Amino acid sequence: MGTILGQVFLTISTTGTLERPATDLGFLLHKHPDRAQAFSTSYGTAHVFYPEASAVRCTAALLLEVDPVALVRRGKGKGRGGAPDAALAQYVNDRPYAASSLLSVALAAVFKSALGGVCRALPERAGAPLPLRIEVPALPARGGAELVRKLFVPLGWERVEVAEVALDEQFPEWGASRYVRLVLEGELRLADALRQLYILLPVLDDAKHYWVAPDEVDKLLRAGVGWLADHPERPLITRRYLSHRWGLTRQADQALELVRLAESDDLDVDSVDNAVDERTDTEEKPVPLAEHRRTAILEALRGAGAHRVLDLGCGQGQLVQALLKDARFTEIVGVDVSMRALTIASRRLKPDRMGERQAGRVTLRQGSLTYTDKRLKGYDAAVLSEVIEHLDLDRLPALEYAVFGSARPDTVLVTTPNVEYNVRWESLPAGHVRHGDHRFEWTRAEFREWSGKVAERHGYTVAHLPVGPDDPEVGPPTQLAVFTLSTDNTENKPEKKKEAEAA
């Protein structure tokens, strides 16, 4: 007798035009619209296929066929938090039919590159919001439709439709089940939407099919970058995602609180201690590290005689705002891959309230720093402030070439955390980086080695400056490298030749 398989279903749809076809979704998901593909999982088979694929509209479907027997054998009957279920409940349950941690794990495995926002074929599309429609026909929701809305509405979806599923349509008097049909519509980055689903599907189910180990905290932090720290239901999300394991929940909440403080006012976790400083009103409060960093950058730009400046990875626009206050900077361009960050930067700067001349000095532009962009050529200086540590190490050469090899400004400023200084903060757990999205943090020697090689490869000289209090034992909290294009290289730049000829 064959095994009866259960099926869990999810669809992702987008719309497009002839110039930007909806079938680009296939590139972003790394799954070709003309082929149906199958992937083996520990608990069954995941299928990806496209019910519709045209320039106007494209839909990708993820169908997970779950083997209930494999679920019992591999999961050993573990239910919520890994606790053993009753013997019969191991075989008679909703796991093979409802969107739960099984679908979440399959989503991460099948769409791993999309979840990470990686698409070499269409990097700009991967980094920009898309018109998305996501449908989950059967989603267990402990907390009902109201909780579903509380979780998804704050995330920027324009429409969150939640329909309760009846226990039996023939007997409406029996009332609703704990399952809902979920439809999400709005303009979000595909990676952001997938990360939200990866976390929130098991949160709504409030159960996992596997034992929750300490590495689940790292998974939560990675998938929650950019949205979880400020989510109004963050305590519930962390508690349920970590299967109510108090120690892990506390660890995650502490890390997310550091991230929230870091992002609230351009603060690093370096300056969290300032937020809880117990000085009296008459005592002088320390200057936040973010302010030390902006001051050092501005002084270096002035010393270089820069007038036209690129802020690469401008985030929410704090440095752009500071540059605008100094009239010597005649053109300022802020570049970031995140449209959400650029939207916040625009609100901060309020260009609609500026005079025409002031507004003409600043431009905010969406772009990926790991790809060459001819629009970035010809500027006096470029700033990479707390940017490089957010990239995987294998992506650094691409950024290096895009900035130093292609754009080639006369001056490049790079700031990054000094990992040696981390021991000076009691609020930062030992061995942890300062931000949940940091892929690495370098010692002073490591940063000097990297910057020296970059300068040598691309014809720059480099000097290093401390930012913040320079501790005699562990150095400053932030390290700054000032790259200056060598004279011979500067004279050979086409724009410099034109200036010389005009003179």
Coordinates of C-alpha atoms in Angstrom, one line a residue:
M1 CA 0.0 0.0 0.0
G2 CA 1.5 3.4 -1.0
T3 CA 2.0 6.3 1.3
I4 CA -0.7 9.0 1.1
L5 CA 1.0 12.4 0.7
G6 CA -0.3 15.7 2.0
Q7 CA 0.1 18.9 0.0
V8 CA 1.0 22.4 1.2
F9 CA 0.7 25.3 -1.3
L10 CA 1.9 28.9 -1.7
T11 CA 1.9 31.2 -4.7
I12 CA 3.8 34.3 -5.6
S13 CA 2.6 36.6 -8.4
T14 CA 3.8 39.9 -9.9
T15 CA 2.8 42.1 -12.8
G16 CA 4.9 43.8 -15.4
T17 CA 5.2 45.5 -18.8
L18 CA 6.9 44.7 -22.1
E19 CA 9.9 46.8 -21.0
R20 CA 10.0 45.1 -17.6
P21 CA 8.2 41.8 -18.0
A22 CA 6.6 40.0 -15.1
T23 CA 8.6 36.9 -16.1
D24 CA 11.6 38.5 -14.5
L25 CA 10.2 36.8 -11.4
G26 CA 11.9 33.6 -12.8
F27 CA 15.3 35.3 -12.7
L28 CA 14.7 36.5 -9.1
L29 CA 13.6 33.1 -7.9
H30 CA 16.3 31.3 -10.0
K31 CA 13.6 29.0 -11.3
H32 CA 12.8 29.0 -15.1
P33 CA 9.1 29.7 -15.9
D34 CA 9.1 27.2 -18.7
R35 CA 10.1 24.2 -16.5
A36 CA 8.5 22.4 -13.5
Q37 CA 11.2 21.5 -11.0
A38 CA 11.2 19.1 -8.0
F39 CA 13.5 19.2 -5.0
S40 CA 13.9 16.5 -2.4
T41 CA 13.5 17.5 1.3
S42 CA 13.7 15.5 4.5
Y43 CA 9.9 15.2 4.7
G44 CA 8.9 14.9 1.1
T45 CA 9.2 16.7 -2.2
A46 CA 9.0 20.4 -3.1
H47 CA 7.7 21.3 -6.5
V48 CA 8.1 24.7 -8.2
F49 CA 6.0 25.5 -11.3
Y50 CA 4.4 28.5 -13.0
P51 CA 0.6 28.4 -13.6
E52 CA 0.9 31.6 -15.6
A53 CA 3.9 33.3 -17.2
S54 CA 3.6 36.3 -19.5
A55 CA 5.1 39.7 -19.7
V56 CA 1.9 41.1 -18.0
R57 CA 1.5 38.6 -15.2
C58 CA 3.6 35.8 -13.7
T59 CA 2.8 33.4 -10.9
A60 CA 5.2 31.0 -9.3
A61 CA 3.8 28.2 -7.1
L62 CA 5.5 26.2 -4.4
L63 CA 3.9 22.9 -3.7
L64 CA 5.2 20.8 -0.9
E65 CA 4.3 17.1 -0.8
V66 CA 4.7 15.9 2.7
D67 CA 5.2 12.3 3.6
P68 CA 3.5 11.8 7.0
V69 CA 5.5 8.7 7.8
A70 CA 8.8 10.4 7.1
L71 CA 7.6 13.3 9.3
V72 CA 7.1 10.9 12.2
R73 CA 10.3 8.9 11.7
R74 CA 12.5 12.0 11.2
G75 CA 10.8 14.3 13.6
K76 CA 10.2 11.5 16.1
G77 CA 6.7 12.8 16.8
K78 CA 7.9 16.2 18.0
G79 CA 5.3 18.8 18.2
R80 CA 5.4 22.3 19.8
G81 CA 9.0 23.0 21.0
G82 CA 10.0 19.4 20.3
A83 CA 7.7 17.9 22.9
P84 CA 6.5 14.3 22.1
D85 CA 2.9 14.1 20.8
A86 CA 0.4 11.4 21.7
A87 CA 1.0 8.2 19.7
L88 CA -2.0 8.7 17.4
A89 CA -1.4 12.4 17.0
Q90 CA 1.9 11.6 15.4
Y91 CA 0.1 10.2 12.4
V92 CA -3.3 12.1 12.5
N93 CA -2.4 15.8 12.4
D94 CA -2.5 18.8 10.1
R95 CA 1.3 19.0 9.3
P96 CA 1.1 17.7 5.8
Y97 CA -1.8 20.0 4.8
A98 CA -1.1 23.4 6.4
A99 CA 1.5 26.1 5.9
S100 CA 3.8 25.6 8.9
S101 CA 7.5 25.3 9.6
L102 CA 7.6 22.6 7.0
L103 CA 6.8 25.1 4.3
S104 CA 9.0 27.7 5.8
V105 CA 12.1 25.3 5.7
A106 CA 11.2 24.3 2.1
L107 CA 10.9 28.0 1.1
A108 CA 14.4 28.7 2.5
A109 CA 15.9 25.7 0.7
V110 CA 14.2 26.1 -2.7
F111 CA 14.5 29.9 -2.9
K112 CA 17.7 30.4 -1.0
S113 CA 19.3 32.9 -3.4
A114 CA 16.0 34.9 -3.6
L115 CA 15.8 35.0 0.2
G116 CA 19.2 36.5 0.3
G117 CA 18.3 39.1 -2.3
V118 CA 20.9 37.8 -4.7
C119 CA 20.3 37.9 -8.5
R120 CA 23.4 38.4 -10.7
A121 CA 21.2 38.6 -13.9
L122 CA 19.0 41.4 -12.6
P123 CA 20.6 43.0 -9.5
E124 CA 18.5 46.2 -9.8
R125 CA 15.2 44.3 -9.9
A126 CA 16.3 42.2 -6.9
G127 CA 17.0 45.4 -4.9
A128 CA 13.8 47.2 -5.9
P129 CA 10.2 46.8 -4.7
L130 CA 7.9 44.7 -7.0
P131 CA 4.2 44.6 -7.2
L132 CA 3.6 41.3 -5.3
R133 CA 0.6 39.1 -4.5
I134 CA 1.2 36.2 -2.2
E135 CA -1.5 33.7 -1.4
V136 CA -1.4 30.9 1.2
P137 CA -4.7 28.9 1.0
A138 CA -4.4 27.0 4.3
L139 CA -2.5 28.8 7.1
P140 CA -2.9 27.7 10.8
A141 CA -3.3 30.8 12.9
R142 CA -3.3 30.5 16.7
G143 CA -4.7 33.9 17.5
G144 CA -7.0 34.1 14.5
A145 CA -7.4 36.6 11.7
E146 CA -6.7 39.5 14.1
L147 CA -3.2 38.3 14.9
V148 CA -2.5 37.7 11.2
R149 CA -3.3 41.3 10.5
K150 CA -1.2 42.5 13.5
L151 CA 1.8 40.6 12.1
F152 CA 1.6 41.6 8.4
V153 CA 0.0 45.1 8.3
P154 CA 3.0 46.9 9.9
L155 CA 5.3 45.4 7.2
G156 CA 4.1 47.7 4.4
W157 CA 1.6 45.5 2.7
E158 CA -1.1 47.6 1.0
R159 CA -3.7 44.8 1.4
V160 CA -3.8 42.0 4.0
E161 CA -6.8 39.8 3.3
V162 CA -7.6 37.1 5.9
A163 CA -10.5 34.8 5.4
E164 CA -11.4 32.3 8.1
V165 CA -11.8 28.7 7.0
A166 CA -15.0 27.0 8.3
L167 CA -14.7 23.7 10.1
D168 CA -17.3 22.3 7.6
E169 CA -19.0 24.4 4.9
Q170 CA -22.0 22.1 5.1
F171 CA -22.4 22.9 8.8
P172 CA -21.8 26.6 9.3
E173 CA -23.1 26.4 12.8
W174 CA -19.9 24.5 13.8
G175 CA -18.1 27.8 13.3
A176 CA -14.6 28.6 12.0
S177 CA -11.5 26.5 12.3
R178 CA -8.1 27.8 13.3
Y179 CA -7.1 28.0 9.7
V180 CA -7.2 31.1 7.4
R181 CA -6.7 31.9 3.8
L182 CA -4.1 34.7 3.5
V183 CA -3.6 37.1 0.6
L184 CA -0.9 39.7 0.7
E185 CA -0.7 42.5 -1.9
G186 CA 1.8 45.4 -2.1
E187 CA 5.1 46.7 -3.4
L188 CA 8.0 45.1 -1.5
R189 CA 11.4 43.6 -2.4
L190 CA 10.9 39.9 -3.1
A191 CA 13.7 39.1 -0.6
D192 CA 11.9 41.0 2.2
A193 CA 8.6 39.3 1.4
L194 CA 10.2 35.8 1.5
R195 CA 12.0 36.6 4.8
Q196 CA 8.8 37.7 6.4
L197 CA 7.0 34.4 5.4
Y198 CA 10.0 32.4 6.5
I199 CA 9.6 33.8 10.1
L200 CA 5.9 34.4 10.3
L201 CA 4.5 31.1 9.0
P202 CA 5.8 29.1 11.9
V203 CA 5.0 32.0 14.3
L204 CA 1.3 31.9 13.4
D205 CA 1.3 28.1 13.7
D206 CA 3.1 28.4 17.0
A207 CA 4.7 25.0 16.4
K208 CA 7.8 23.5 14.8
H209 CA 8.4 20.1 13.3
Y210 CA 12.0 20.0 14.6
W211 CA 13.9 20.7 17.8
V212 CA 14.7 24.4 18.2
A213 CA 18.5 24.7 18.8
P214 CA 20.5 27.8 19.6
D215 CA 21.4 28.4 16.0
E216 CA 17.7 29.3 15.5
V217 CA 18.5 32.7 17.0
D218 CA 20.9 33.5 14.2
K219 CA 18.4 32.4 11.6
L220 CA 15.8 34.7 13.2
L221 CA 18.2 37.7 13.3
R222 CA 19.3 37.2 9.7
A223 CA 15.8 36.9 8.3
G224 CA 14.5 39.7 10.5
V225 CA 17.0 42.3 9.2
G226 CA 15.2 45.5 8.4
W227 CA 11.8 44.8 9.8
L228 CA 11.8 42.7 13.0
A229 CA 13.6 45.0 15.4
D230 CA 10.9 47.6 15.2
H231 CA 7.9 45.3 14.8
P232 CA 5.2 46.1 17.4
E233 CA 4.6 42.3 17.9
R234 CA 8.3 41.5 18.2
P235 CA 8.1 39.8 21.7
L236 CA 5.4 37.5 20.4
I237 CA 7.3 36.7 17.2
T238 CA 10.6 35.9 19.0
R239 CA 8.8 33.8 21.7
R240 CA 6.8 31.7 19.2
Y241 CA 9.6 31.4 16.6
L242 CA 11.9 30.0 19.3
S243 CA 9.2 27.7 20.6
H244 CA 8.9 29.5 23.9
R245 CA 12.4 28.6 25.0
W246 CA 13.1 31.4 27.5
G247 CA 16.9 31.5 27.2
L248 CA 16.9 31.7 23.4
T249 CA 14.0 34.2 23.4
R250 CA 15.9 36.5 25.8
Q251 CA 19.1 36.2 23.8
A252 CA 17.2 37.2 20.6
D253 CA 15.4 40.1 22.2
Q254 CA 18.6 41.5 23.6
A255 CA 20.2 41.3 20.1
L256 CA 17.2 42.9 18.4
E257 CA 17.0 45.7 21.0
L258 CA 20.6 46.5 20.2
V259 CA 19.7 46.6 16.5
R260 CA 16.7 48.8 17.2
L261 CA 18.8 51.3 19.1
A262 CA 21.4 51.3 16.4
E263 CA 18.9 52.0 13.7
S264 CA 16.8 54.6 15.6
D265 CA 19.2 57.5 15.2
D266 CA 22.1 56.2 13.2
L267 CA 23.6 54.8 16.4
D268 CA 25.8 51.8 16.4
V269 CA 25.5 49.4 19.4
D270 CA 28.8 51.1 20.3
S271 CA 26.7 54.0 21.6
V272 CA 24.0 52.0 23.4
D273 CA 25.8 52.7 26.7
N274 CA 25.1 56.4 26.0
A275 CA 21.4 55.7 26.0
V276 CA 21.5 54.2 29.5
D277 CA 24.2 56.5 30.9
E278 CA 23.6 57.3 34.6
R279 CA 25.3 60.7 34.7
T280 CA 23.7 63.6 36.5
D281 CA 22.3 66.6 34.6
T282 CA 25.5 68.6 35.4
E283 CA 27.8 66.0 34.0
E284 CA 28.8 66.2 30.3
K285 CA 27.3 63.4 28.3
P286 CA 29.5 61.6 25.8
V287 CA 29.2 62.4 22.1
P288 CA 27.5 59.5 20.2
L289 CA 29.9 57.6 18.0
A290 CA 27.7 58.3 14.9
E291 CA 28.4 62.0 15.5
H292 CA 32.1 61.4 15.9
R293 CA 32.0 59.5 12.6
R294 CA 30.2 62.2 10.6
T295 CA 32.6 64.9 12.0
A296 CA 35.6 62.9 10.9
I297 CA 34.2 62.3 7.5
L298 CA 33.3 66.0 7.0
E299 CA 36.8 67.0 8.1
A300 CA 38.4 64.6 5.7
L301 CA 36.3 65.8 2.8
R302 CA 37.1 69.4 3.5
G303 CA 40.8 68.5 3.8
A304 CA 40.6 66.8 0.4
G305 CA 39.0 69.9 -1.1
A306 CA 36.0 67.9 -2.3
H307 CA 32.9 69.7 -3.7
R308 CA 31.0 66.9 -5.5
V309 CA 30.5 64.0 -3.1
L310 CA 29.0 60.5 -3.3
D311 CA 27.5 58.9 -0.2
L312 CA 27.5 55.2 -1.1
G313 CA 25.2 53.2 1.1
C314 CA 23.6 56.4 2.4
G315 CA 21.0 54.6 4.4
Q316 CA 18.5 57.0 5.9
G317 CA 20.4 60.1 4.9
Q318 CA 22.0 61.4 8.1
L319 CA 25.4 62.1 6.4
V320 CA 23.7 63.6 3.3
Q321 CA 21.8 66.0 5.7
A322 CA 25.1 67.0 7.3
L323 CA 26.8 67.6 3.9
L324 CA 23.9 69.9 2.9
K325 CA 24.6 72.2 5.8
D326 CA 28.1 73.1 4.3
A327 CA 27.9 75.2 1.2
R328 CA 31.3 74.0 -0.1
F329 CA 29.7 70.7 -1.1
T330 CA 28.0 71.8 -4.3
E331 CA 26.7 68.3 -5.4
I332 CA 25.7 65.5 -3.1
V333 CA 24.5 62.1 -4.3
G334 CA 23.1 59.5 -1.9
V335 CA 23.1 55.9 -3.2
D336 CA 21.5 52.9 -1.5
V337 CA 20.1 49.6 -2.6
S338 CA 17.1 49.9 -0.3
M339 CA 14.2 51.9 -1.5
R340 CA 12.8 51.9 2.0
A341 CA 15.9 53.6 3.3
L342 CA 15.8 56.1 0.4
T343 CA 12.2 56.9 1.2
I344 CA 13.1 57.6 4.9
A345 CA 16.1 59.7 3.7
S346 CA 13.8 61.8 1.5
R347 CA 11.4 62.4 4.4
R348 CA 14.4 63.4 6.6
L349 CA 15.7 65.9 4.0
K350 CA 12.3 67.3 2.9
P351 CA 13.4 68.4 -0.6
D352 CA 9.9 69.8 -1.3
R353 CA 10.5 72.4 1.4
M354 CA 13.9 73.4 0.1
G355 CA 14.6 76.3 -2.2
E356 CA 15.3 75.4 -5.8
R357 CA 19.0 76.0 -5.5
Q358 CA 19.3 73.9 -2.3
A359 CA 17.2 71.1 -3.7
G360 CA 19.4 71.1 -6.8
R361 CA 22.4 70.2 -4.7
V362 CA 21.2 66.8 -3.6
T363 CA 20.1 63.6 -5.4
L364 CA 19.0 60.3 -4.0
R365 CA 19.5 57.3 -6.2
Q366 CA 18.8 53.6 -6.0
G367 CA 21.7 51.3 -6.9
S368 CA 23.8 48.3 -5.9
L369 CA 27.3 49.1 -4.9
T370 CA 28.6 45.8 -6.2
Y371 CA 27.9 46.7 -9.8
T372 CA 29.6 49.3 -12.0
D373 CA 27.5 52.4 -12.6
K374 CA 28.7 55.0 -15.1
R375 CA 26.5 57.6 -13.3
L376 CA 29.0 57.5 -10.4
K377 CA 32.0 58.6 -12.4
G378 CA 33.7 62.0 -12.2
Y379 CA 33.1 62.9 -8.6
D380 CA 35.6 64.4 -6.2
A381 CA 35.0 62.0 -3.4
A382 CA 33.0 59.0 -2.3
V383 CA 32.1 57.9 1.2
L384 CA 31.5 54.3 2.3
S385 CA 30.5 54.8 5.9
E386 CA 29.8 51.5 7.8
V387 CA 29.1 49.7 4.5
I388 CA 31.7 47.1 3.7
E389 CA 30.9 45.0 6.8
H390 CA 27.4 44.4 5.5
L391 CA 28.7 42.5 2.5
D392 CA 29.8 38.9 2.4
L393 CA 33.6 38.7 2.0
D394 CA 33.3 37.2 -1.4
R395 CA 31.4 40.2 -2.6
L396 CA 34.0 42.8 -1.5
P397 CA 36.1 42.5 -4.7
A398 CA 33.0 43.5 -6.7
L399 CA 32.4 46.6 -4.6
E400 CA 36.1 47.4 -4.7
Y401 CA 36.2 47.4 -8.5
A402 CA 32.9 49.3 -8.8
V403 CA 34.2 52.1 -6.6
F404 CA 38.0 52.2 -7.0
G405 CA 38.3 50.7 -10.5
S406 CA 35.2 52.1 -12.3
A407 CA 34.0 55.2 -10.5
R408 CA 37.5 56.3 -9.5
P409 CA 36.8 59.4 -7.4
D410 CA 39.9 61.4 -6.3
T411 CA 39.2 60.6 -2.7
V412 CA 37.5 57.6 -1.1
L413 CA 36.6 57.4 2.6
V414 CA 35.9 54.1 4.2
T415 CA 34.8 53.6 7.8
T416 CA 34.2 50.3 9.5
P417 CA 34.0 49.0 13.1
N418 CA 37.2 48.0 15.0
V419 CA 36.3 44.6 16.4
E420 CA 39.1 45.0 19.1
Y421 CA 37.1 47.7 20.7
N422 CA 34.0 45.5 21.2
V423 CA 35.3 44.4 24.6
R424 CA 34.7 47.9 26.0
W425 CA 30.9 47.4 25.8
E426 CA 29.3 45.4 28.5
S427 CA 26.0 45.5 26.6
L428 CA 27.5 43.6 23.7
P429 CA 27.7 39.8 24.4
A430 CA 31.1 38.3 23.9
G431 CA 31.7 37.1 20.4
H432 CA 28.8 39.0 18.9
V433 CA 29.1 41.6 16.1
R434 CA 27.7 45.1 16.6
H435 CA 24.8 44.7 14.2
G436 CA 22.8 41.6 13.2
D437 CA 23.6 42.2 9.5
H438 CA 27.3 42.5 9.9
R439 CA 29.0 39.7 8.0
F440 CA 32.4 40.5 9.5
E441 CA 34.2 43.0 11.7
W442 CA 38.0 43.5 11.3
T443 CA 40.8 44.2 13.6
R444 CA 43.0 47.3 12.9
A445 CA 45.6 45.0 11.3
E446 CA 43.1 43.3 9.1
F447 CA 41.6 46.6 7.9
R448 CA 45.1 48.0 7.1
E449 CA 46.0 44.9 5.2
W450 CA 42.8 45.1 3.1
S451 CA 43.0 48.8 2.4
G452 CA 46.7 48.6 1.6
K453 CA 46.0 46.0 -1.1
V454 CA 43.1 48.0 -2.5
A455 CA 45.2 51.1 -2.8
E456 CA 48.0 49.3 -4.5
R457 CA 45.8 47.6 -7.0
H458 CA 44.0 50.8 -8.1
G459 CA 46.6 53.5 -7.9
Y460 CA 45.7 55.1 -4.6
T461 CA 47.6 56.0 -1.5
V462 CA 45.9 55.4 1.9
A463 CA 46.1 56.9 5.4
H464 CA 44.4 55.7 8.5
L465 CA 42.7 57.8 11.2
P466 CA 41.0 56.9 14.5
V467 CA 37.3 57.8 15.0
G468 CA 36.0 58.2 18.6
P469 CA 38.1 57.8 21.7
D470 CA 41.4 56.1 20.9
D471 CA 41.9 53.5 23.6
P472 CA 45.6 52.8 24.3
E473 CA 45.0 49.0 24.4
V474 CA 42.3 48.3 21.9
G475 CA 42.3 51.4 19.7
P476 CA 39.3 53.5 18.5
P477 CA 35.7 52.2 18.2
T478 CA 35.7 53.0 14.4
Q479 CA 38.6 53.1 11.9
L480 CA 38.7 55.4 8.9
A481 CA 40.8 54.9 5.8
V482 CA 41.4 57.9 3.5
F483 CA 42.2 56.8 -0.1
T484 CA 43.8 59.4 -2.3
L485 CA 44.2 58.9 -6.1
S486 CA 47.9 59.1 -6.9
T487 CA 48.9 62.3 -8.9
D488 CA 49.8 60.4 -12.1
N489 CA 46.4 58.6 -12.1
T490 CA 44.6 61.9 -11.4
E491 CA 46.2 63.6 -14.3
N492 CA 45.3 60.7 -16.6
K493 CA 41.6 60.9 -15.7
P494 CA 39.6 62.1 -18.8
E495 CA 37.7 64.8 -16.8
K496 CA 41.0 66.1 -15.4
K497 CA 42.4 66.4 -18.8
K498 CA 39.4 68.4 -20.0
E499 CA 39.8 70.7 -17.0
A500 CA 43.5 71.2 -17.8
E501 CA 42.8 72.0 -21.4
A502 CA 40.1 74.4 -20.5
A503 CA 42.4 76.2 -18.1

